[in-house]
mmCIF file of C-alpha atoms in Angstrom:
data_model
loop_
_atom_site.group_PDB
_atom_site.id
_atom_site.type_symbol
_atom_site.label_atom_id
_atom_site.label_comp_id
_atom_site.label_asym_id
_atom_site.label_seq_id
_atom_site.Cartn_x
_atom_site.Cartn_y
_atom_site.Cartn_z
ATOM 1 C CA MET J 1 -36.443 72.615 -60.690
ATOM 2 C CA THR J 2 -34.093 75.007 -62.467
ATOM 3 C CA ALA J 3 -31.757 74.044 -65.293
ATOM 4 C CA GLU J 4 -28.877 74.322 -62.828
ATOM 5 C CA GLN J 5 -30.607 71.946 -60.397
ATOM 6 C CA ALA J 6 -31.628 69.335 -63.003
ATOM 7 C CA PRO J 7 -29.485 66.188 -62.730
ATOM 8 C CA ARG J 8 -27.102 65.638 -65.574
ATOM 9 C CA ARG J 9 -27.699 62.534 -67.634
ATOM 10 C CA LYS J 10 -24.836 60.105 -67.100
ATOM 11 C CA ARG J 11 -22.687 59.755 -70.190
ATOM 12 C CA MET J 12 -22.446 56.198 -71.494
ATOM 13 C CA PRO J 13 -18.866 54.801 -71.480
ATOM 14 C CA ARG J 14 -17.325 54.570 -74.936
ATOM 15 C CA ALA J 15 -17.011 50.792 -74.899
ATOM 16 C CA GLU J 16 -20.644 50.371 -73.899
ATOM 17 C CA ARG J 17 -21.797 52.855 -76.554
ATOM 18 C CA GLU J 18 -19.740 51.086 -79.188
ATOM 19 C CA ARG J 19 -21.241 47.727 -78.221
ATOM 20 C CA GLN J 20 -24.729 49.244 -78.462
ATOM 21 C CA MET J 21 -23.995 50.627 -81.930
ATOM 22 C CA VAL J 22 -22.707 47.258 -83.126
ATOM 23 C CA GLU J 23 -25.767 45.417 -81.802
ATOM 24 C CA VAL J 24 -28.171 47.804 -83.531
ATOM 25 C CA ALA J 25 -26.156 47.796 -86.752
ATOM 26 C CA GLU J 26 -26.111 43.989 -86.763
ATOM 27 C CA ALA J 27 -29.910 43.964 -86.578
ATOM 28 C CA VAL J 28 -30.267 46.531 -89.382
ATOM 29 C CA PHE J 29 -27.759 44.793 -91.657
ATOM 30 C CA ALA J 30 -29.502 41.462 -91.088
ATOM 31 C CA GLU J 31 -32.955 42.931 -91.779
ATOM 32 C CA ARG J 32 -32.151 45.008 -94.848
ATOM 33 C CA GLY J 33 -28.857 43.732 -96.181
ATOM 34 C CA TYR J 34 -25.647 45.709 -96.171
ATOM 35 C CA VAL J 35 -26.315 47.733 -99.334
ATOM 36 C CA ALA J 36 -29.833 48.850 -98.367
ATOM 37 C CA ALA J 37 -28.977 49.630 -94.751
ATOM 38 C CA SER J 38 -28.343 53.297 -94.021
ATOM 39 C CA MET J 39 -26.210 54.978 -91.415
ATOM 40 C CA ASP J 40 -29.081 57.405 -90.813
ATOM 41 C CA ASP J 41 -31.379 54.566 -89.789
ATOM 42 C CA ILE J 42 -28.749 52.959 -87.574
ATOM 43 C CA ALA J 43 -27.985 56.275 -85.867
ATOM 44 C CA GLU J 44 -31.682 56.950 -85.276
ATOM 45 C CA ARG J 45 -32.227 53.523 -83.723
ATOM 46 C CA VAL J 46 -29.202 53.908 -81.464
ATOM 47 C CA GLY J 47 -30.233 57.429 -80.500
ATOM 48 C CA VAL J 48 -27.042 59.146 -81.626
ATOM 49 C CA SER J 49 -26.051 61.422 -84.479
ATOM 50 C CA LYS J 50 -24.739 60.039 -87.751
ATOM 51 C CA PRO J 51 -21.441 61.924 -87.308
ATOM 52 C CA MET J 52 -20.957 60.010 -84.043
ATOM 53 C CA LEU J 53 -21.253 56.705 -85.925
ATOM 54 C CA TYR J 54 -18.558 57.877 -88.318
ATOM 55 C CA GLU J 55 -16.429 59.046 -85.396
ATOM 56 C CA TYR J 56 -16.494 55.522 -83.973
ATOM 57 C CA PHE J 57 -16.256 53.425 -87.165
ATOM 58 C CA ASN J 58 -15.126 55.792 -89.979
ATOM 59 C CA SER J 59 -17.557 54.304 -92.539
ATOM 60 C CA LYS J 60 -20.497 51.961 -92.998
ATOM 61 C CA GLU J 61 -18.057 49.244 -94.021
ATOM 62 C CA GLY J 62 -16.077 49.874 -90.843
ATOM 63 C CA LEU J 63 -19.259 49.353 -88.861
ATOM 64 C CA LEU J 64 -19.952 46.123 -90.740
ATOM 65 C CA LEU J 65 -16.426 44.915 -90.007
ATOM 66 C CA ALA J 66 -17.016 45.609 -86.314
ATOM 67 C CA CYS J 67 -20.206 43.524 -86.452
ATOM 68 C CA ILE J 68 -18.425 40.635 -88.151
ATOM 69 C CA GLY J 69 -15.547 40.843 -85.685
ATOM 70 C CA GLN J 70 -17.937 40.733 -82.733
ATOM 71 C CA ALA J 71 -19.770 37.720 -84.148
ATOM 72 C CA ARG J 72 -16.457 35.971 -84.807
ATOM 73 C CA ALA J 73 -15.290 36.561 -81.228
ATOM 74 C CA GLU J 74 -18.541 35.245 -79.772
ATOM 75 C CA LEU J 75 -18.456 32.147 -81.970
ATOM 76 C CA ARG J 76 -14.874 31.429 -80.896
ATOM 77 C CA VAL J 77 -15.722 31.715 -77.210
ATOM 78 C CA ALA J 78 -18.772 29.479 -77.614
ATOM 79 C CA THR J 79 -16.773 26.814 -79.441
ATOM 80 C CA GLU J 80 -13.778 26.857 -77.096
ATOM 81 C CA GLU J 81 -15.943 26.678 -73.990
ATOM 82 C CA ALA J 82 -17.955 23.814 -75.448
ATOM 83 C CA VAL J 83 -14.979 21.537 -76.127
ATOM 84 C CA ALA J 84 -12.993 22.425 -72.995
ATOM 85 C CA LYS J 85 -14.496 19.601 -70.914
ATOM 86 C CA ALA J 86 -14.756 16.961 -73.634
ATOM 87 C CA ALA J 87 -14.080 13.410 -72.502
ATOM 88 C CA ASP J 88 -12.724 12.114 -75.812
ATOM 89 C CA ALA J 89 -12.494 12.867 -79.539
ATOM 90 C CA GLU J 90 -16.098 11.976 -80.317
ATOM 91 C CA ASP J 91 -17.395 14.057 -77.418
ATOM 92 C CA ALA J 92 -15.215 17.000 -78.451
ATOM 93 C CA LEU J 93 -16.498 16.928 -82.018
ATOM 94 C CA ARG J 94 -20.101 16.621 -80.885
ATOM 95 C CA ARG J 95 -19.731 19.474 -78.387
ATOM 96 C CA GLY J 96 -18.103 21.722 -80.973
ATOM 97 C CA LEU J 97 -20.785 21.034 -83.564
ATOM 98 C CA LEU J 98 -23.568 21.621 -81.072
ATOM 99 C CA ALA J 99 -22.008 24.940 -80.045
ATOM 100 C CA PHE J 100 -21.926 26.039 -83.682
ATOM 101 C CA PHE J 101 -25.505 25.055 -84.488
ATOM 102 C CA THR J 102 -26.738 26.576 -81.224
ATOM 103 C CA PHE J 103 -24.920 29.803 -82.090
ATOM 104 C CA ILE J 104 -26.646 30.120 -85.457
ATOM 105 C CA ARG J 105 -30.021 29.406 -83.876
ATOM 106 C CA ASP J 106 -29.594 31.881 -81.025
ATOM 107 C CA ARG J 107 -27.707 34.500 -83.032
ATOM 108 C CA ARG J 108 -29.530 34.527 -86.332
ATOM 109 C CA GLN J 109 -28.509 38.123 -86.962
ATOM 110 C CA SER J 110 -24.824 37.287 -86.543
ATOM 111 C CA TRP J 111 -25.175 34.232 -88.728
ATOM 112 C CA SER J 112 -26.916 36.274 -91.414
ATOM 113 C CA LEU J 113 -23.908 38.594 -91.549
ATOM 114 C CA LEU J 114 -21.431 35.721 -91.682
ATOM 115 C CA ARG J 115 -23.117 33.782 -94.468
ATOM 116 C CA HIS J 116 -23.906 36.507 -97.010
ATOM 117 C CA GLU J 117 -20.378 36.651 -98.330
ATOM 118 C CA MET J 118 -21.261 36.574 -102.039
ATOM 119 C CA ALA J 119 -22.512 40.159 -101.941
ATOM 120 C CA LEU J 120 -19.282 41.276 -100.281
ATOM 121 C CA ILE J 121 -16.631 39.692 -102.497
ATOM 122 C CA GLY J 122 -13.690 42.001 -103.074
ATOM 123 C CA THR J 123 -14.262 44.056 -99.932
ATOM 124 C CA PRO J 124 -12.530 44.053 -96.546
ATOM 125 C CA ALA J 125 -15.762 42.559 -95.179
ATOM 126 C CA ALA J 126 -15.163 39.463 -97.304
ATOM 127 C CA GLU J 127 -11.742 39.178 -95.682
ATOM 128 C CA GLY J 128 -13.405 39.428 -92.279
ATOM 129 C CA ILE J 129 -15.782 36.603 -93.128
ATOM 130 C CA GLU J 130 -12.924 34.467 -94.410
ATOM 131 C CA ALA J 131 -11.090 35.198 -91.164
ATOM 132 C CA THR J 132 -14.073 33.706 -89.335
ATOM 133 C CA ARG J 133 -13.809 30.544 -91.413
ATOM 134 C CA ARG J 134 -10.079 30.402 -90.792
ATOM 135 C CA GLN J 135 -10.659 30.839 -87.068
ATOM 136 C CA GLN J 136 -13.009 27.847 -86.990
ATOM 137 C CA THR J 137 -10.718 25.792 -89.219
ATOM 138 C CA ASP J 138 -7.746 26.491 -86.954
ATOM 139 C CA LEU J 139 -9.762 25.593 -83.864
ATOM 140 C CA ILE J 140 -10.853 22.297 -85.398
ATOM 141 C CA ALA J 141 -7.339 21.514 -86.646
ATOM 142 C CA THR J 142 -5.962 22.130 -83.150
ATOM 143 C CA LEU J 143 -8.651 19.911 -81.700
ATOM 144 C CA MET J 144 -7.830 17.152 -84.174
ATOM 145 C CA ALA J 145 -4.140 17.406 -83.408
ATOM 146 C CA GLY J 146 -4.925 16.666 -79.784
ATOM 147 C CA TYR J 147 -7.391 13.861 -80.304
ATOM 148 C CA PHE J 148 -6.493 12.310 -83.657
ATOM 149 C CA ASP J 149 -3.508 10.707 -85.310
ATOM 150 C CA ALA J 150 -1.848 13.807 -86.773
ATOM 151 C CA ASP J 151 1.021 12.243 -88.734
ATOM 152 C CA SER J 152 -0.033 14.285 -91.764
ATOM 153 C CA PRO J 153 -0.571 18.002 -90.994
ATOM 154 C CA LEU J 154 -2.020 18.471 -94.476
ATOM 155 C CA GLN J 155 -4.601 15.780 -93.861
ATOM 156 C CA VAL J 156 -5.566 17.393 -90.551
ATOM 157 C CA GLU J 157 -5.939 20.765 -92.259
ATOM 158 C CA ALA J 158 -7.963 19.270 -95.112
ATOM 159 C CA SER J 159 -10.264 17.508 -92.649
ATOM 160 C CA ALA J 160 -10.831 20.738 -90.726
ATOM 161 C CA GLU J 161 -11.683 22.602 -93.934
ATOM 162 C CA PHE J 162 -14.146 19.863 -94.830
ATOM 163 C CA VAL J 163 -15.879 20.072 -91.449
ATOM 164 C CA VAL J 164 -16.251 23.851 -91.667
ATOM 165 C CA GLY J 165 -17.551 23.771 -95.241
ATOM 166 C CA ALA J 166 -20.003 20.970 -94.538
ATOM 167 C CA CYS J 167 -21.344 22.681 -91.422
ATOM 168 C CA GLU J 168 -21.838 25.974 -93.270
ATOM 169 C CA ARG J 169 -24.008 24.284 -95.872
ATOM 170 C CA LEU J 170 -25.919 22.316 -93.246
ATOM 171 C CA ALA J 171 -26.530 25.536 -91.293
ATOM 172 C CA ILE J 172 -27.974 27.211 -94.395
ATOM 173 C CA TRP J 173 -30.192 24.160 -94.936
ATOM 174 C CA CYS J 174 -31.368 24.414 -91.313
ATOM 175 C CA GLU J 175 -32.646 27.933 -92.007
ATOM 176 C CA ARG J 176 -35.141 26.458 -94.471
ATOM 177 C CA HIS J 177 -36.382 23.907 -91.938
ATOM 178 C CA ASP J 178 -37.611 25.517 -88.739
ATOM 179 C CA LYS J 179 -38.209 22.170 -87.050
ATOM 180 C CA ILE J 180 -34.516 21.254 -87.149
ATOM 181 C CA THR J 181 -33.013 21.815 -83.692
ATOM 182 C CA PRO J 182 -29.280 22.279 -82.974
ATOM 183 C CA GLU J 183 -29.296 18.779 -81.495
ATOM 184 C CA MET J 184 -30.799 17.295 -84.661
ATOM 185 C CA ALA J 185 -28.322 19.140 -86.895
ATOM 186 C CA THR J 186 -25.459 17.946 -84.691
ATOM 187 C CA GLY J 187 -26.704 14.372 -84.996
ATOM 188 C CA TYR J 188 -26.864 14.595 -88.786
ATOM 189 C CA ALA J 189 -23.350 16.030 -88.946
ATOM 190 C CA MET J 190 -21.932 13.426 -86.553
ATOM 191 C CA ASP J 191 -23.455 10.573 -88.566
ATOM 192 C CA LEU J 192 -21.469 11.685 -91.604
ATOM 193 C CA LEU J 193 -18.299 13.141 -90.083
ATOM 194 C CA TRP J 194 -17.509 10.718 -87.284
ATOM 195 C CA GLY J 195 -17.615 7.731 -89.630
ATOM 196 C CA GLY J 196 -14.575 9.095 -91.439
ATOM 197 C CA LEU J 197 -12.744 10.226 -88.310
ATOM 198 C CA HIS J 198 -13.210 7.609 -85.599
ATOM 199 C CA ASP J 199 -10.581 5.220 -86.988
ATOM 200 C CA ARG J 200 -7.989 7.985 -86.627
ATOM 201 C CA ALA J 201 -8.929 8.877 -83.038
ATOM 202 C CA ILE J 202 -6.242 8.306 -80.424
ATOM 203 C CA THR J 203 -7.469 5.799 -77.849
#
């Protein structure tokens, strides 16, 4: 077969290539940490040139921001879908918690990126991580407004912040205990959180 007769390799669509780059970068960042990870290694694993990575994301930090943004979007979808068919306030809280703990079990690489904020303080990546927290806080506050007595918006907001903070710490604890399933973590969280919320639930 001559060079003219050889079939041309189909070019990957930009969106698909970008998604591939983000997935590989997420794995490298999770394995090595952001500082130690190199664009050369990421490019080699993807099978593209380093200049192409920069063409898509401008910098290593831009690539990290894309990874965080993707993880944030997936976590939002998982949470919203979980609570969409809830029967009542308790069921909604349980479903939302289970979605979160299942996410961190199934997407350990994403969770690793989201939780290592201390090494990223003062960078746009830290703002991206805080945006993830704010996303979850807003989702929980909206949920509470629908299911709970919301006479005090500040109290609703404070409660949502508490839930997010408590679940972050519990998720980190779960990483040290491999036997803890998402269902077990959800049960632990419900035992503590629902006791303070059920009296405010709208019946």
